[in-house]
Amino acid sequence: MVATRDGVDLALRGSPPYFKEEREGWKGYIEWEAYKDKKAKAREVLAQYDFPQPPEFQMAPLPDSNPVLGGDRWKQYHLALGPTMQNIPDISWDYVKREKASDMIHVLQFPYNGEPPRQRLVQNEMTRTADFFVRNHGGIPEIEPDKYFLDIDGLVKNSSRITLKELQDESKFPRQSSVVTLQCSGTRRIEQIHEYPGDGDELINAPWGEGAIGNARWTGVSLKKVIKYCGGFKDDVNPSDIHLEFYGADTYVKKGNVYNYVVSVPWRKAKVNEVLLAWDMNGEPLRHIHGFPLRTVVFGYIGARSVKWLYRVKAIKGPSRAPVQMKEYLYYTPQVGKQNAAYSNGFSIQDMPVSSAIMTPVDKAQIVHDGFIELSGWAYSGGGHWPERVEVSNDGGGVWYQVPPDRLSKKYYHGWRLWSIELPVDPEGWLEFCVRCWDNSLNTQPTFVRSAWNWDLHVTSSCHRIKIYSINRSKPSTAKRLKYLENNGIPLLPITQPLHIDLETDEEYDEEMARQGGRDPEE
């Protein structure tokens, strides 16, 4: 019997397998892609077990816990794969506790997926590293920087092995520093789940809120410069056909198979210096949980292409056929689902669309105000576009108020903009607030989540909506009630708790009934 520290256990069947770590000083890195026999052996090992089914978190309420979901079957996969793998869930959780804020929302404990508290995310134009969301597909390898090197091969003229020290040598590679927002395609997925559930894999379809996005200054070297260092591409290859395949040192388990995390981007993306090999985040070395010692940062693309713990870049013809690129992060039409989904009938998500979110107040907030409510949030558009205008509505999308330009943060080609507005609010009771963004190409957001629904629940780009209970103190009757409650030490909130007082005196009732003409008609 083997177990993780949090009590997830597995009764081993037969002798535990042993999958050797590939390189000295690269703890937790098992090379799978180069060894078909090793992958076949791992598949045989996993096939011996009846692992638990994914938890039901869409048709049933989400657990009121933190972590929200545990990832028990992913922990058991690692337990089954032997001594070089079985401690990775615990090691990864230790890094969460060391490197992330203590009040992170742990959407999935392992592989770790986490986002920060809503209000704090929009307090800083540059997201604090401790608050930056994490979306991992496997455990966290521990790589010693002096033992690190990056392989560049495939269709380049000169395959090269480059150490971290060489990459950081500015006499060889000019340094680049860029502000780039990274966003998971699952951002705001919980809105789709609440209204129209879809595929329920707790890793691929984790129930993210509005915090799976962050903005940082990344420093490293442009991948274009590294390809040039390797002599460019072979003469018999059309560069427009080339894609660059990125290999991450983490282990990913999918449908009984094991892989290293592999995706690709087209050369045209790197050609314009929009793919960075980064070792620095917000002026500090990458933290382990964010890909130390080296990762890719792909500007304006889905976050899944920004590979952490990068160990290889391979120039290939056409997109990668690795499962994460070919079989995941696909966008389906709303009539595709479990009954008819195929890899070929969804298109691959690359550029992120225009999107935005209200981060304060939160949904179901009950707010006492004097005719205005302060709202704040973020707005973003990928693919080299940027937010030009943000608009907020207090009536579900009928009337829109523009966020004043001086209450939008700085424009970046590849970064978000934070916004705030003091919104006029006259009515009382439950109101639906929503936000939309317009980018510099006049792209905006679908009005309702139904328009954005897709089977894998990716890219919730519809107008973000929250419901607020408005208590307008500028209304005389409301002001009178609030004063009475205050003088008598009676709490107003939450509104669901009944008041144990008469709502008016008999005299007040009679006077008002007379003014209204009584309850009944005279004839």
XYZ file of C-alpha atoms in Angstrom:
523
model
C 0.000 0.000 0.000
C 1.298 3.455 -0.923
C -0.314 6.770 -0.047
C -0.033 10.527 -0.350
C 0.275 12.601 2.807
C -3.374 13.656 2.578
C -4.536 10.031 2.765
C -5.138 9.046 -0.858
C -3.873 5.467 -1.061
C -3.463 2.667 -3.553
C -2.964 -1.066 -3.043
C -0.164 -1.957 -5.472
C -0.617 -4.910 -7.765
C 2.651 -6.764 -8.118
C 6.077 -5.237 -7.764
C 6.141 -1.453 -8.178
C 7.464 -0.353 -11.576
C 10.546 1.796 -11.863
C 10.764 4.570 -14.441
C 14.176 6.160 -14.298
C 14.563 9.918 -14.131
C 16.124 11.027 -17.381
C 18.789 13.496 -16.245
C 20.908 14.226 -13.223
C 19.568 17.235 -11.344
C 16.113 16.950 -12.983
C 14.076 15.371 -10.193
C 10.588 14.298 -11.251
C 11.315 14.477 -14.984
C 10.619 11.202 -16.759
C 11.152 11.271 -20.515
C 8.211 9.557 -22.193
C 8.160 10.901 -25.725
C 11.484 9.370 -26.809
C 10.680 5.851 -25.561
C 7.688 4.023 -26.989
C 8.425 0.939 -24.913
C 8.451 2.964 -21.706
C 5.092 4.523 -22.574
C 3.695 1.071 -23.368
C 4.938 -0.255 -20.012
C 3.299 2.650 -18.165
C 0.051 1.966 -19.989
C 0.207 -1.692 -18.890
C 0.767 -0.620 -15.283
C -2.169 1.788 -15.256
C -4.453 -0.763 -16.955
C -4.174 -3.049 -13.900
C -6.193 -0.678 -11.735
C -9.786 0.441 -11.477
C -9.237 4.102 -10.774
C -12.132 6.206 -9.474
C -14.436 7.991 -11.874
C -14.271 11.786 -12.094
C -16.271 13.485 -9.327
C -19.641 14.906 -10.309
C -19.240 18.658 -9.926
C -21.572 19.947 -12.624
C -24.931 18.232 -12.090
C -24.326 18.441 -8.330
C -23.206 21.434 -6.230
C -19.494 22.119 -5.968
C -18.023 21.063 -2.632
C -17.849 23.901 -0.109
C -14.188 23.222 0.577
C -10.734 24.497 -0.293
C -9.314 22.641 -2.220
C -12.586 22.477 -4.132
C -11.601 19.241 -5.890
C -8.823 16.894 -4.789
C -7.720 15.181 -7.988
C -7.615 11.816 -6.237
C -7.427 9.745 -9.404
C -4.481 11.799 -10.660
C -2.728 11.181 -7.365
C -3.393 7.459 -7.741
C -1.958 7.448 -11.264
C 1.296 8.746 -9.816
C 1.221 6.280 -6.926
C 0.844 3.427 -9.419
C 3.811 4.559 -11.521
C 6.419 3.772 -8.912
C 8.947 5.475 -6.643
C 10.111 8.203 -9.057
C 6.518 9.375 -9.463
C 4.662 8.577 -6.258
C 5.880 11.563 -4.230
C 5.170 14.167 -6.909
C 1.652 15.034 -5.634
C 3.086 15.817 -2.177
C 6.077 17.705 -3.591
C 3.777 19.775 -5.798
C 1.484 20.653 -2.896
C 4.507 21.748 -0.874
C 5.369 24.228 -3.635
C 1.809 25.548 -3.583
C 2.136 26.249 0.134
C 5.576 27.858 -0.257
C 5.105 29.893 -3.407
C 1.446 30.906 -3.578
C -0.673 33.158 -1.379
C -2.152 31.375 1.619
C -5.721 32.260 0.630
C -5.587 31.041 -2.958
C -8.718 29.323 -4.211
C -7.484 25.784 -4.858
C -9.746 24.768 -7.733
C -7.947 21.406 -8.053
C -5.328 20.221 -5.589
C -3.462 17.942 -7.999
C -2.446 18.591 -10.685
C -2.557 22.037 -9.147
C -5.043 24.580 -10.473
C -5.555 27.721 -8.402
C -6.698 31.337 -8.639
C -6.508 34.300 -6.243
C -9.312 36.002 -4.303
C -11.369 38.204 -6.638
C -10.762 41.630 -5.106
C -6.998 41.286 -4.785
C -6.515 40.269 -8.403
C -7.502 43.736 -9.620
C -5.571 45.747 -7.038
C -2.373 45.774 -9.117
C -1.826 46.283 -12.825
C 0.985 43.744 -12.577
C -0.337 40.668 -10.834
C 1.648 39.737 -7.742
C 3.497 36.505 -8.450
C 2.037 34.952 -5.299
C -1.440 35.704 -6.661
C -0.868 34.688 -10.283
C -3.126 31.816 -11.286
C -1.629 28.360 -11.812
C -2.927 25.869 -14.342
C -0.827 22.693 -14.285
C -1.434 19.426 -16.141
C 1.000 17.363 -14.088
C 3.295 17.592 -11.097
C 6.156 20.038 -10.562
C 9.620 18.795 -11.575
C 12.595 20.102 -9.631
C 15.371 21.161 -12.004
C 18.728 22.483 -10.839
C 19.580 25.575 -12.903
C 23.251 24.679 -13.327
C 22.190 21.282 -14.729
C 19.620 22.776 -17.085
C 19.880 22.844 -20.860
C 17.458 23.287 -23.743
C 17.528 21.172 -26.907
C 16.602 22.783 -30.242
C 16.194 20.256 -33.069
C 13.971 19.040 -35.866
C 13.918 21.086 -39.061
C 16.552 23.595 -37.947
C 19.866 23.602 -39.823
C 21.968 23.105 -36.718
C 20.534 21.226 -33.779
C 21.795 22.826 -30.584
C 21.945 22.219 -26.863
C 21.936 25.519 -24.962
C 22.480 25.959 -21.237
C 20.578 28.485 -19.150
C 23.795 30.436 -18.649
C 24.265 30.657 -22.417
C 20.681 31.800 -22.949
C 21.263 34.558 -20.408
C 24.483 35.682 -22.136
C 23.483 38.942 -23.819
C 26.482 38.769 -26.156
C 24.800 35.724 -27.726
C 21.110 36.456 -27.253
C 19.653 39.969 -26.902
C 17.351 40.102 -23.912
C 13.633 40.896 -24.277
C 11.241 42.109 -21.586
C 7.509 42.298 -22.336
C 4.245 42.806 -20.474
C 2.012 39.869 -21.331
C -1.289 38.663 -19.925
C -1.735 34.901 -19.668
C -5.248 33.535 -19.540
C -6.533 29.998 -19.176
C -9.251 29.057 -21.656
C -11.234 27.865 -18.632
C -11.548 31.365 -17.144
C -15.164 31.905 -15.989
C -16.060 28.292 -16.845
C -18.246 28.146 -13.751
C -20.826 30.288 -15.574
C -21.231 27.663 -18.290
C -21.320 24.880 -15.703
C -24.093 26.580 -13.716
C -26.348 27.027 -16.727
C -25.365 24.380 -19.258
C -23.069 21.586 -18.017
C -20.638 19.900 -20.378
C -17.658 17.532 -20.298
C -16.814 16.749 -16.684
C -13.095 15.932 -16.604
C -11.996 17.678 -13.412
C -8.577 18.567 -14.861
C -9.393 19.607 -18.427
C -12.713 21.156 -17.382
C -11.826 22.460 -13.923
C -14.500 24.793 -12.463
C -12.607 28.078 -12.760
C -14.005 31.413 -11.684
C -12.929 34.822 -12.963
C -9.369 34.618 -11.626
C -7.652 32.324 -14.152
C -5.886 35.304 -15.703
C -2.874 37.393 -14.738
C -0.629 40.133 -16.072
C 3.148 40.138 -15.619
C 6.401 41.434 -17.034
C 8.341 38.515 -18.443
C 12.036 38.605 -19.290
C 14.031 36.201 -21.416
C 15.027 35.773 -25.040
C 12.871 35.739 -28.152
C 12.563 32.253 -29.623
C 13.172 33.869 -33.016
C 16.723 34.730 -31.895
C 17.335 31.156 -30.771
C 16.175 29.767 -34.118
C 18.513 32.220 -35.848
C 21.353 30.978 -33.597
C 20.605 27.474 -34.913
C 21.045 28.658 -38.519
C 17.372 28.987 -39.278
C 15.418 26.236 -40.995
C 16.603 23.670 -43.488
C 16.670 24.849 -47.089
C 14.145 22.331 -48.395
C 11.429 23.440 -45.969
C 8.924 26.238 -46.509
C 9.063 28.312 -43.290
C 5.332 29.051 -43.548
C 4.684 25.314 -43.014
C 6.762 25.140 -39.845
C 5.392 24.885 -36.324
C 7.512 24.899 -33.200
C 6.781 22.078 -30.799
C 7.387 22.714 -27.099
C 8.146 19.905 -24.631
C 7.527 20.292 -20.900
C 9.158 18.075 -18.270
C 5.930 17.364 -16.367
C 4.087 14.041 -16.771
C 0.543 14.153 -18.108
C -1.841 11.190 -17.894
C -4.752 10.961 -20.326
C -7.052 8.003 -21.034
C -4.605 5.462 -19.669
C -1.544 6.844 -21.453
C 1.376 8.877 -20.146
C 3.000 11.786 -21.947
C 5.241 14.735 -21.471
C 3.301 17.958 -21.952
C 3.697 18.858 -25.643
C 2.040 21.590 -27.734
C 3.015 23.764 -30.688
C 2.660 27.220 -32.220
C 3.205 28.293 -35.835
C 6.517 29.860 -36.825
C 4.676 33.034 -37.866
C 3.998 33.650 -34.162
C 7.660 33.398 -33.184
C 8.753 35.297 -36.305
C 7.303 38.549 -34.905
C 8.989 38.069 -31.504
C 5.785 36.976 -29.784
C 7.209 33.792 -28.257
C 9.521 34.378 -25.317
C 11.758 31.853 -23.577
C 11.405 33.375 -20.122
C 13.383 32.873 -16.924
C 12.160 35.973 -15.071
C 8.675 36.997 -13.914
C 8.025 40.435 -12.429
C 11.730 41.079 -11.902
C 12.433 37.802 -10.093
C 13.504 34.328 -11.232
C 10.585 32.114 -12.111
C 9.148 30.241 -9.176
C 9.098 26.475 -9.476
C 5.324 26.393 -9.778
C 5.490 28.773 -12.751
C 8.046 26.788 -14.734
C 11.515 27.333 -13.218
C 14.057 27.501 -14.687
C 12.639 28.196 -18.196
C 9.227 28.394 -19.803
C 7.615 29.719 -22.944
C 5.372 32.776 -22.903
C 3.242 32.977 -26.049
C 1.746 36.439 -26.454
C -2.012 36.643 -26.930
C -2.545 32.864 -27.161
C -4.382 30.500 -24.900
C -2.297 29.884 -21.777
C -1.943 26.177 -22.631
C 0.703 27.067 -25.246
C 2.973 28.732 -22.666
C 4.787 25.573 -21.623
C 6.465 25.364 -18.223
C 9.688 23.451 -17.433
C 10.651 23.643 -21.104
C 13.313 21.139 -22.166
C 12.977 20.880 -25.937
C 11.865 22.932 -28.942
C 11.424 20.913 -32.115
C 10.766 22.475 -35.514
C 8.188 20.334 -37.323
C 5.969 20.519 -40.373
C 2.403 21.378 -39.403
C 0.851 21.473 -35.924
C 1.899 18.977 -33.263
C -0.012 15.719 -33.168
C 0.556 15.412 -29.418
C -2.768 14.940 -27.618
C -2.902 18.306 -25.856
C -2.548 20.084 -29.214
C -4.530 17.725 -31.431
C -7.223 16.394 -29.106
C -7.756 19.054 -26.445
C -8.474 22.771 -26.256
C -10.923 22.439 -29.111
C -13.894 24.734 -29.630
C -17.062 22.961 -30.703
C -20.342 24.234 -32.087
C -23.214 24.112 -29.547
C -24.768 21.079 -31.276
C -21.682 18.962 -30.639
C -21.487 17.051 -27.376
C -20.914 13.624 -25.855
C -23.151 12.078 -28.502
C -21.112 13.208 -31.522
C -17.879 15.021 -30.547
C -14.776 14.172 -32.576
C -11.324 15.719 -32.582
C -11.837 16.863 -36.160
C -15.100 18.734 -35.622
C -13.711 21.326 -33.228
C -11.148 23.967 -34.098
C -7.977 24.548 -32.106
C -8.062 27.491 -29.705
C -5.090 29.806 -30.231
C -5.776 33.576 -30.061
C -7.821 34.457 -27.001
C -10.977 36.480 -27.709
C -12.046 39.727 -26.086
C -13.323 39.188 -22.555
C -13.892 40.973 -19.248
C -15.150 40.405 -15.727
C -16.592 42.238 -12.741
C -14.389 41.361 -9.780
C -15.976 43.631 -7.184
C -18.642 43.452 -5.932
C -19.210 39.711 -6.037
C -22.324 37.880 -7.178
C -25.244 38.051 -4.708
C -23.725 41.013 -2.866
C -26.234 43.113 -0.874
C -25.157 46.729 -1.035
C -26.364 49.815 0.803
C -25.555 52.896 -1.293
C -26.535 56.496 -1.988
C -27.388 56.179 -5.670
C -23.996 54.968 -6.900
C -22.206 51.586 -6.690
C -18.474 51.177 -7.282
C -17.492 48.294 -9.567
C -14.058 47.112 -10.688
C -12.663 44.390 -12.899
C -10.414 43.423 -15.772
C -10.669 43.495 -19.569
C -8.486 41.676 -22.086
C -8.221 40.776 -25.753
C -5.651 38.386 -27.208
C -3.987 38.066 -30.587
C -2.276 41.441 -30.364
C -5.509 43.366 -29.738
C -6.124 45.480 -26.678
C -9.160 46.819 -24.805
C -10.245 50.263 -26.008
C -13.544 50.637 -24.192
C -15.260 48.974 -21.250
C -18.989 49.373 -20.630
C -21.089 48.349 -17.653
C -24.851 47.906 -17.388
C -27.051 47.799 -14.286
C -30.122 46.427 -16.075
C -28.828 43.252 -17.688
C -27.594 44.881 -20.868
C -30.248 47.412 -21.901
C -28.443 50.617 -20.969
C -24.627 50.759 -20.947
C -22.327 53.186 -19.143
C -18.800 53.724 -20.421
C -15.942 53.387 -17.971
C -14.203 56.792 -17.952
C -10.859 56.591 -19.811
C -9.011 57.853 -16.733
C -10.302 54.837 -14.799
C -8.708 52.342 -17.186
C -5.124 51.204 -16.612
C -2.332 51.593 -19.155
C -2.650 50.101 -22.656
C -0.324 47.272 -23.664
C -0.279 45.363 -26.923
C -0.502 42.084 -25.054
C -1.676 43.050 -21.576
C -4.985 43.491 -19.823
C -6.517 46.711 -18.581
C -7.990 47.098 -15.130
C -11.063 49.277 -14.810
C -13.367 50.810 -12.218
C -16.533 52.888 -12.361
C -18.941 54.592 -9.988
C -22.155 53.437 -11.593
C -25.436 55.331 -11.106
C -28.020 52.998 -9.580
C -31.518 54.269 -8.810
C -33.695 51.123 -8.510
C -33.762 48.834 -5.513
C -33.997 45.077 -5.159
C -32.268 42.472 -7.244
C -30.476 43.926 -10.288
C -28.332 42.233 -12.907
C -25.046 43.983 -13.636
C -22.927 43.025 -16.632
C -19.772 44.190 -18.369
C -18.507 44.115 -21.927
C -15.272 45.148 -23.602
C -14.587 46.527 -27.064
C -11.081 46.015 -28.453
C -9.210 48.065 -31.033
C -10.666 45.953 -33.876
C -14.242 46.592 -32.654
C -14.596 43.041 -31.390
C -16.924 42.719 -28.428
C -18.505 39.955 -26.357
C -21.594 37.787 -26.897
C -24.421 39.033 -24.695
C -25.356 35.764 -22.989
C -23.452 32.683 -21.838
C -25.691 30.493 -24.005
C -24.026 32.028 -27.053
C -20.598 30.993 -25.771
C -21.482 27.438 -24.644
C -19.407 24.594 -26.039
C -19.051 20.986 -24.956
C -15.591 21.392 -23.417
C -16.677 24.612 -21.675
C -13.754 26.661 -22.990
C -13.532 30.419 -23.523
C -16.491 31.849 -21.615
C -16.309 35.122 -23.518
C -19.900 36.286 -23.015
C -20.716 39.398 -20.992
C -19.902 38.649 -17.381
C -22.995 38.968 -15.173
C -23.547 39.296 -11.452
C -26.690 39.872 -9.401
C -26.663 42.559 -6.721
C -29.341 43.420 -4.192
C -29.594 47.212 -4.260
C -30.550 49.135 -1.091
C -30.695 52.799 -2.087
C -30.328 55.043 0.946
C -31.314 58.095 -1.096
C -34.917 56.787 -1.103
C -36.800 58.342 1.866
C -38.561 55.152 2.959
C -35.314 53.171 2.791
C -33.409 55.853 4.705
C -36.087 55.811 7.415
C -35.914 52.025 7.792
C -32.114 51.986 7.853
C -32.062 54.671 10.550
C -34.528 52.740 12.701
C -32.519 49.522 12.389
C -29.289 51.335 13.237
C -30.758 53.052 16.296
C -32.084 49.746 17.599
C -29.012 47.659 16.850
C -30.856 45.464 14.360
C -28.748 44.116 11.448
C -30.021 44.555 7.923
C -27.821 41.909 6.354
C -28.203 39.281 5.240
C -31.517 40.254 3.715
C -32.753 36.666 3.987
C -33.017 36.881 7.788
C -36.557 37.992 8.750
C -37.152 41.208 10.696
C -38.757 40.601 14.095
C -40.425 43.993 14.193
C -43.683 45.420 12.866
C -43.029 46.932 9.471
C -45.187 49.974 10.263
C -47.538 51.234 13.003
C -51.305 50.902 12.748
C -51.534 54.678 12.307
C -49.048 54.611 9.435
C -50.941 51.750 7.841
C -54.325 53.535 8.091
C -52.899 56.754 6.711
C -51.343 54.992 3.724
C -54.457 52.927 2.998
C -56.540 56.106 2.981
C -54.106 57.662 0.521
C -54.337 54.580 -1.731
C -58.150 54.449 -1.576
C -58.307 51.363 0.643
C -57.825 47.728 -0.194
C -61.156 47.246 -1.971
C -63.063 49.242 -4.606
C -66.112 51.245 -3.417
C -68.427 49.713 -5.991
